[in-house]
Amino acid sequence: MKTTFRPALMLFGALTLVVGGLYPLAVTGIGYAAFPDQVRGSLVTQGGRTVGSRLIGQSFASPGYFWGRPSATAPMAYNAIASAGSNLGPLNPALMAAVRGRVAALRAADPGNTAPVPVDLVTASASGLDPEISLAAARYQAGRVARARTLPRERVEALIGATAIMPLFSVFGEARVNVLALNLALDRAYTRAD
């Protein structure tokens, strides 16, 4: 028994050192060297102050800002610690009621807008923290944002186009807009909405 215990203990110690210490340090070091922005959380700073992350959605409630996808995180919306979707199926009455309520809220915020509401404005993503919306969702909101900031709609739509993220190699993914980046660009270009 003594002859097997000592090698097993030595192997356990060596693996603990390699897998629990050296490997994480090496991966973290390579991450900081190769991808420093991502390792630090892709934080967005403005005026020396952190205002968010390009990777995590956040709530914008003012009509003068673009709104992101709804969040299904608990106990509060856009809770990065509790990333999760609602897990409600498409025929679940609770999901259908939530979607109807979100459509009604969007219609109430922009009563003159008769365009179909894009699905990503009324359904939460799988993570509940999606930082991006489709170009259709951004364009749907352009009129409301333009009126709230007393701007011509064309200027707001031009800003959407300027901040759009196009598919990789024009093939992979969909054209989309990062809501935080769009709202910050809107603030930089035009008077900030309250």
PDB file of C-alpha atoms in Angstrom:
ATOM      1  CA  MET A   1       0.000   0.000   0.000  1.00  0.00           C
ATOM      2  CA  LYS A   2       2.877   2.361   0.834  1.00  0.00           C
ATOM      3  CA  THR A   3       4.377   1.797  -2.613  1.00  0.00           C
ATOM      4  CA  THR A   4       1.223   3.009  -4.414  1.00  0.00           C
ATOM      5  CA  PHE A   5       0.283   5.788  -2.013  1.00  0.00           C
ATOM      6  CA  ARG A   6       3.451   7.849  -2.451  1.00  0.00           C
ATOM      7  CA  PRO A   7       3.370   7.924  -6.333  1.00  0.00           C
ATOM      8  CA  ALA A   8      -0.350   8.692  -6.277  1.00  0.00           C
ATOM      9  CA  LEU A   9       0.208  11.584  -3.865  1.00  0.00           C
ATOM     10  CA  MET A  10       3.105  12.913  -5.976  1.00  0.00           C
ATOM     11  CA  LEU A  11       1.026  12.667  -9.147  1.00  0.00           C
ATOM     12  CA  PHE A  12      -1.878  14.441  -7.439  1.00  0.00           C
ATOM     13  CA  GLY A  13       0.417  17.253  -6.308  1.00  0.00           C
ATOM     14  CA  ALA A  14       2.010  17.606  -9.755  1.00  0.00           C
ATOM     15  CA  LEU A  15      -1.361  17.681 -11.550  1.00  0.00           C
ATOM     16  CA  THR A  16      -2.726  20.197  -9.041  1.00  0.00           C
ATOM     17  CA  LEU A  17       0.246  22.455  -9.670  1.00  0.00           C
ATOM     18  CA  VAL A  18       0.035  22.157 -13.463  1.00  0.00           C
ATOM     19  CA  VAL A  19      -3.746  22.176 -13.973  1.00  0.00           C
ATOM     20  CA  GLY A  20      -4.669  24.381 -11.026  1.00  0.00           C
ATOM     21  CA  GLY A  21      -1.820  26.873 -11.191  1.00  0.00           C
ATOM     22  CA  LEU A  22       0.488  26.902 -14.193  1.00  0.00           C
ATOM     23  CA  TYR A  23      -2.120  26.325 -16.907  1.00  0.00           C
ATOM     24  CA  PRO A  24      -4.534  29.096 -15.705  1.00  0.00           C
ATOM     25  CA  LEU A  25      -1.616  31.523 -15.343  1.00  0.00           C
ATOM     26  CA  ALA A  26      -0.362  30.693 -18.843  1.00  0.00           C
ATOM     27  CA  VAL A  27      -3.807  31.045 -20.438  1.00  0.00           C
ATOM     28  CA  THR A  28      -4.465  34.322 -18.602  1.00  0.00           C
ATOM     29  CA  GLY A  29      -1.055  35.681 -19.632  1.00  0.00           C
ATOM     30  CA  ILE A  30      -1.610  34.737 -23.263  1.00  0.00           C
ATOM     31  CA  GLY A  31      -5.076  36.293 -23.096  1.00  0.00           C
ATOM     32  CA  TYR A  32      -3.727  39.579 -21.745  1.00  0.00           C
ATOM     33  CA  ALA A  33      -1.007  39.632 -24.392  1.00  0.00           C
ATOM     34  CA  ALA A  34      -3.131  38.623 -27.402  1.00  0.00           C
ATOM     35  CA  PHE A  35      -6.603  39.964 -26.484  1.00  0.00           C
ATOM     36  CA  PRO A  36      -6.209  42.678 -23.822  1.00  0.00           C
ATOM     37  CA  ASP A  37      -9.553  44.389 -24.499  1.00  0.00           C
ATOM     38  CA  GLN A  38     -11.574  41.163 -24.327  1.00  0.00           C
ATOM     39  CA  VAL A  39      -9.825  39.941 -21.171  1.00  0.00           C
ATOM     40  CA  ARG A  40     -10.724  43.199 -19.439  1.00  0.00           C
ATOM     41  CA  GLY A  41     -14.403  42.768 -20.389  1.00  0.00           C
ATOM     42  CA  SER A  42     -14.556  44.964 -23.519  1.00  0.00           C
ATOM     43  CA  LEU A  43     -15.362  47.935 -21.291  1.00  0.00           C
ATOM     44  CA  VAL A  44     -16.426  51.196 -22.898  1.00  0.00           C
ATOM     45  CA  THR A  45     -15.155  54.382 -21.253  1.00  0.00           C
ATOM     46  CA  GLN A  46     -16.191  57.928 -21.894  1.00  0.00           C
ATOM     47  CA  GLY A  47     -14.630  60.913 -20.189  1.00  0.00           C
ATOM     48  CA  GLY A  48     -12.502  58.626 -18.006  1.00  0.00           C
ATOM     49  CA  ARG A  49     -15.618  56.844 -16.704  1.00  0.00           C
ATOM     50  CA  THR A  50     -16.756  53.307 -17.530  1.00  0.00           C
ATOM     51  CA  VAL A  51     -20.209  53.468 -19.115  1.00  0.00           C
ATOM     52  CA  GLY A  52     -20.721  49.822 -20.036  1.00  0.00           C
ATOM     53  CA  SER A  53     -19.413  46.871 -21.979  1.00  0.00           C
ATOM     54  CA  ARG A  54     -19.716  46.109 -25.679  1.00  0.00           C
ATOM     55  CA  LEU A  55     -20.605  42.540 -24.698  1.00  0.00           C
ATOM     56  CA  ILE A  56     -23.419  43.093 -22.180  1.00  0.00           C
ATOM     57  CA  GLY A  57     -26.731  44.774 -22.940  1.00  0.00           C
ATOM     58  CA  GLN A  58     -28.078  47.416 -20.625  1.00  0.00           C
ATOM     59  CA  SER A  59     -31.345  49.227 -20.106  1.00  0.00           C
ATOM     60  CA  PHE A  60     -32.159  52.483 -21.880  1.00  0.00           C
ATOM     61  CA  ALA A  61     -35.591  53.878 -21.020  1.00  0.00           C
ATOM     62  CA  SER A  62     -35.564  57.432 -22.408  1.00  0.00           C
ATOM     63  CA  PRO A  63     -37.376  57.921 -25.729  1.00  0.00           C
ATOM     64  CA  GLY A  64     -34.274  59.764 -26.970  1.00  0.00           C
ATOM     65  CA  TYR A  65     -32.227  56.558 -26.865  1.00  0.00           C
ATOM     66  CA  PHE A  66     -32.379  53.311 -28.791  1.00  0.00           C
ATOM     67  CA  TRP A  67     -33.696  50.420 -26.730  1.00  0.00           C
ATOM     68  CA  GLY A  68     -32.107  46.973 -26.792  1.00  0.00           C
ATOM     69  CA  ARG A  69     -33.573  43.529 -26.586  1.00  0.00           C
ATOM     70  CA  PRO A  70     -35.624  42.735 -23.507  1.00  0.00           C
ATOM     71  CA  SER A  71     -33.746  40.962 -20.737  1.00  0.00           C
ATOM     72  CA  ALA A  72     -34.969  37.790 -19.049  1.00  0.00           C
ATOM     73  CA  THR A  73     -32.405  37.841 -16.237  1.00  0.00           C
ATOM     74  CA  ALA A  74     -33.473  37.776 -12.602  1.00  0.00           C
ATOM     75  CA  PRO A  75     -33.979  39.294 -10.085  1.00  0.00           C
ATOM     76  CA  MET A  76     -33.605  42.406 -12.268  1.00  0.00           C
ATOM     77  CA  ALA A  77     -33.239  43.064 -15.973  1.00  0.00           C
ATOM     78  CA  TYR A  78     -29.729  43.099 -17.508  1.00  0.00           C
ATOM     79  CA  ASN A  79     -28.199  41.378 -14.469  1.00  0.00           C
ATOM     80  CA  ALA A  80     -24.857  40.136 -15.812  1.00  0.00           C
ATOM     81  CA  ILE A  81     -24.405  37.777 -12.859  1.00  0.00           C
ATOM     82  CA  ALA A  82     -27.619  35.918 -13.717  1.00  0.00           C
ATOM     83  CA  SER A  83     -27.282  35.467 -17.468  1.00  0.00           C
ATOM     84  CA  ALA A  84     -30.147  33.265 -18.649  1.00  0.00           C
ATOM     85  CA  GLY A  85     -33.059  33.223 -21.023  1.00  0.00           C
ATOM     86  CA  SER A  86     -36.653  32.806 -19.946  1.00  0.00           C
ATOM     87  CA  ASN A  87     -36.802  29.182 -21.180  1.00  0.00           C
ATOM     88  CA  LEU A  88     -40.436  29.721 -22.149  1.00  0.00           C
ATOM     89  CA  GLY A  89     -41.549  27.899 -25.278  1.00  0.00           C
ATOM     90  CA  PRO A  90     -43.145  29.763 -28.207  1.00  0.00           C
ATOM     91  CA  LEU A  91     -46.641  28.606 -27.244  1.00  0.00           C
ATOM     92  CA  ASN A  92     -46.295  29.364 -23.533  1.00  0.00           C
ATOM     93  CA  PRO A  93     -49.060  31.775 -22.452  1.00  0.00           C
ATOM     94  CA  ALA A  94     -46.643  33.716 -20.210  1.00  0.00           C
ATOM     95  CA  LEU A  95     -44.285  34.365 -23.135  1.00  0.00           C
ATOM     96  CA  MET A  96     -47.168  35.346 -25.408  1.00  0.00           C
ATOM     97  CA  ALA A  97     -48.479  37.772 -22.769  1.00  0.00           C
ATOM     98  CA  ALA A  98     -45.006  39.273 -22.285  1.00  0.00           C
ATOM     99  CA  VAL A  99     -44.568  39.754 -26.039  1.00  0.00           C
ATOM    100  CA  ARG A 100     -48.014  41.371 -26.351  1.00  0.00           C
ATOM    101  CA  GLY A 101     -47.137  43.708 -23.462  1.00  0.00           C
ATOM    102  CA  ARG A 102     -43.824  44.654 -25.065  1.00  0.00           C
ATOM    103  CA  VAL A 103     -45.506  45.334 -28.420  1.00  0.00           C
ATOM    104  CA  ALA A 104     -48.081  47.525 -26.652  1.00  0.00           C
ATOM    105  CA  ALA A 105     -45.306  49.446 -24.846  1.00  0.00           C
ATOM    106  CA  LEU A 106     -43.454  50.049 -28.122  1.00  0.00           C
ATOM    107  CA  ARG A 107     -46.660  51.211 -29.814  1.00  0.00           C
ATOM    108  CA  ALA A 108     -47.445  53.526 -26.878  1.00  0.00           C
ATOM    109  CA  ALA A 109     -43.935  55.031 -26.994  1.00  0.00           C
ATOM    110  CA  ASP A 110     -44.300  55.750 -30.736  1.00  0.00           C
ATOM    111  CA  PRO A 111     -48.033  55.911 -31.562  1.00  0.00           C
ATOM    112  CA  GLY A 112     -47.577  57.056 -35.160  1.00  0.00           C
ATOM    113  CA  ASN A 113     -45.343  54.109 -36.051  1.00  0.00           C
ATOM    114  CA  THR A 114     -47.423  51.529 -37.911  1.00  0.00           C
ATOM    115  CA  ALA A 115     -44.490  49.402 -39.107  1.00  0.00           C
ATOM    116  CA  PRO A 116     -44.345  45.775 -37.959  1.00  0.00           C
ATOM    117  CA  VAL A 117     -42.439  45.455 -34.680  1.00  0.00           C
ATOM    118  CA  PRO A 118     -39.167  43.530 -35.211  1.00  0.00           C
ATOM    119  CA  VAL A 119     -39.077  40.319 -33.216  1.00  0.00           C
ATOM    120  CA  ASP A 120     -35.820  41.145 -31.431  1.00  0.00           C
ATOM    121  CA  LEU A 121     -37.473  44.145 -29.727  1.00  0.00           C
ATOM    122  CA  VAL A 122     -40.057  41.934 -28.023  1.00  0.00           C
ATOM    123  CA  THR A 123     -38.199  38.682 -27.282  1.00  0.00           C
ATOM    124  CA  ALA A 124     -35.251  38.132 -24.965  1.00  0.00           C
ATOM    125  CA  SER A 125     -32.098  36.458 -26.213  1.00  0.00           C
ATOM    126  CA  ALA A 126     -30.809  33.164 -24.821  1.00  0.00           C
ATOM    127  CA  SER A 127     -28.407  35.009 -22.512  1.00  0.00           C
ATOM    128  CA  GLY A 128     -30.849  37.768 -21.600  1.00  0.00           C
ATOM    129  CA  LEU A 129     -27.964  40.213 -22.105  1.00  0.00           C
ATOM    130  CA  ASP A 130     -27.732  40.658 -25.877  1.00  0.00           C
ATOM    131  CA  PRO A 131     -25.993  43.999 -26.550  1.00  0.00           C
ATOM    132  CA  GLU A 132     -27.061  44.192 -30.194  1.00  0.00           C
ATOM    133  CA  ILE A 133     -30.247  44.628 -32.182  1.00  0.00           C
ATOM    134  CA  SER A 134     -30.971  44.093 -35.859  1.00  0.00           C
ATOM    135  CA  LEU A 135     -30.864  46.977 -38.311  1.00  0.00           C
ATOM    136  CA  ALA A 136     -34.639  46.586 -38.659  1.00  0.00           C
ATOM    137  CA  ALA A 137     -35.051  47.070 -34.881  1.00  0.00           C
ATOM    138  CA  ALA A 138     -32.864  50.175 -34.948  1.00  0.00           C
ATOM    139  CA  ARG A 139     -34.691  51.626 -37.948  1.00  0.00           C
ATOM    140  CA  TYR A 140     -38.039  50.900 -36.278  1.00  0.00           C
ATOM    141  CA  GLN A 141     -36.985  53.179 -33.394  1.00  0.00           C
ATOM    142  CA  ALA A 142     -35.391  55.924 -35.527  1.00  0.00           C
ATOM    143  CA  GLY A 143     -38.532  58.064 -35.711  1.00  0.00           C
ATOM    144  CA  ARG A 144     -39.083  58.060 -31.941  1.00  0.00           C
ATOM    145  CA  VAL A 145     -35.433  58.918 -31.240  1.00  0.00           C
ATOM    146  CA  ALA A 146     -35.423  61.663 -33.893  1.00  0.00           C
ATOM    147  CA  ARG A 147     -38.571  63.288 -32.466  1.00  0.00           C
ATOM    148  CA  ALA A 148     -37.277  63.100 -28.887  1.00  0.00           C
ATOM    149  CA  ARG A 149     -34.065  64.851 -29.927  1.00  0.00           C
ATOM    150  CA  THR A 150     -35.756  67.143 -32.484  1.00  0.00           C
ATOM    151  CA  LEU A 151     -33.594  65.825 -35.304  1.00  0.00           C
ATOM    152  CA  PRO A 152     -34.409  64.918 -38.876  1.00  0.00           C
ATOM    153  CA  ARG A 153     -35.002  61.180 -39.125  1.00  0.00           C
ATOM    154  CA  GLU A 154     -32.441  60.977 -41.944  1.00  0.00           C
ATOM    155  CA  ARG A 155     -29.644  62.018 -39.576  1.00  0.00           C
ATOM    156  CA  VAL A 156     -30.577  59.346 -37.075  1.00  0.00           C
ATOM    157  CA  GLU A 157     -30.784  56.727 -39.818  1.00  0.00           C
ATOM    158  CA  ALA A 158     -27.385  57.843 -41.131  1.00  0.00           C
ATOM    159  CA  LEU A 159     -25.949  57.291 -37.654  1.00  0.00           C
ATOM    160  CA  ILE A 160     -27.483  53.799 -37.600  1.00  0.00           C
ATOM    161  CA  GLY A 161     -25.744  53.066 -40.896  1.00  0.00           C
ATOM    162  CA  ALA A 162     -22.449  54.486 -39.644  1.00  0.00           C
ATOM    163  CA  THR A 163     -22.445  52.288 -36.519  1.00  0.00           C
ATOM    164  CA  ALA A 164     -23.795  49.139 -38.193  1.00  0.00           C
ATOM    165  CA  ILE A 165     -21.789  45.935 -37.855  1.00  0.00           C
ATOM    166  CA  MET A 166     -21.880  44.063 -41.132  1.00  0.00           C
ATOM    167  CA  PRO A 167     -21.691  40.279 -41.510  1.00  0.00           C
ATOM    168  CA  LEU A 168     -18.183  38.822 -41.490  1.00  0.00           C
ATOM    169  CA  PHE A 169     -17.022  38.445 -45.112  1.00  0.00           C
ATOM    170  CA  SER A 170     -20.559  39.529 -46.078  1.00  0.00           C
ATOM    171  CA  VAL A 171     -21.688  35.989 -45.288  1.00  0.00           C
ATOM    172  CA  PHE A 172     -21.428  35.064 -41.603  1.00  0.00           C
ATOM    173  CA  GLY A 173     -24.012  36.554 -39.274  1.00  0.00           C
ATOM    174  CA  GLU A 174     -26.545  39.312 -39.713  1.00  0.00           C
ATOM    175  CA  ALA A 175     -26.159  43.063 -39.990  1.00  0.00           C
ATOM    176  CA  ARG A 176     -26.670  44.524 -36.529  1.00  0.00           C
ATOM    177  CA  VAL A 177     -26.041  47.487 -34.265  1.00  0.00           C
ATOM    178  CA  ASN A 178     -24.506  47.570 -30.791  1.00  0.00           C
ATOM    179  CA  VAL A 179     -27.061  49.573 -28.780  1.00  0.00           C
ATOM    180  CA  LEU A 180     -24.539  51.120 -26.371  1.00  0.00           C
ATOM    181  CA  ALA A 181     -22.214  52.173 -29.214  1.00  0.00           C
ATOM    182  CA  LEU A 182     -25.146  53.653 -31.153  1.00  0.00           C
ATOM    183  CA  ASN A 183     -26.432  55.599 -28.148  1.00  0.00           C
ATOM    184  CA  LEU A 184     -22.966  56.918 -27.315  1.00  0.00           C
ATOM    185  CA  ALA A 185     -22.470  57.975 -30.935  1.00  0.00           C
ATOM    186  CA  LEU A 186     -25.857  59.688 -30.789  1.00  0.00           C
ATOM    187  CA  ASP A 187     -24.795  61.573 -27.644  1.00  0.00           C
ATOM    188  CA  ARG A 188     -21.493  62.601 -29.227  1.00  0.00           C
ATOM    189  CA  ALA A 189     -23.126  63.813 -32.420  1.00  0.00           C
ATOM    190  CA  TYR A 190     -26.257  65.475 -31.004  1.00  0.00           C
ATOM    191  CA  THR A 191     -27.617  66.892 -27.782  1.00  0.00           C
ATOM    192  CA  ARG A 192     -28.024  64.301 -25.093  1.00  0.00           C
ATOM    193  CA  ALA A 193     -31.590  63.237 -24.247  1.00  0.00           C
ATOM    194  CA  ASP A 194     -32.734  63.070 -20.623  1.00  0.00           C
TER     195      ASP A 194
END
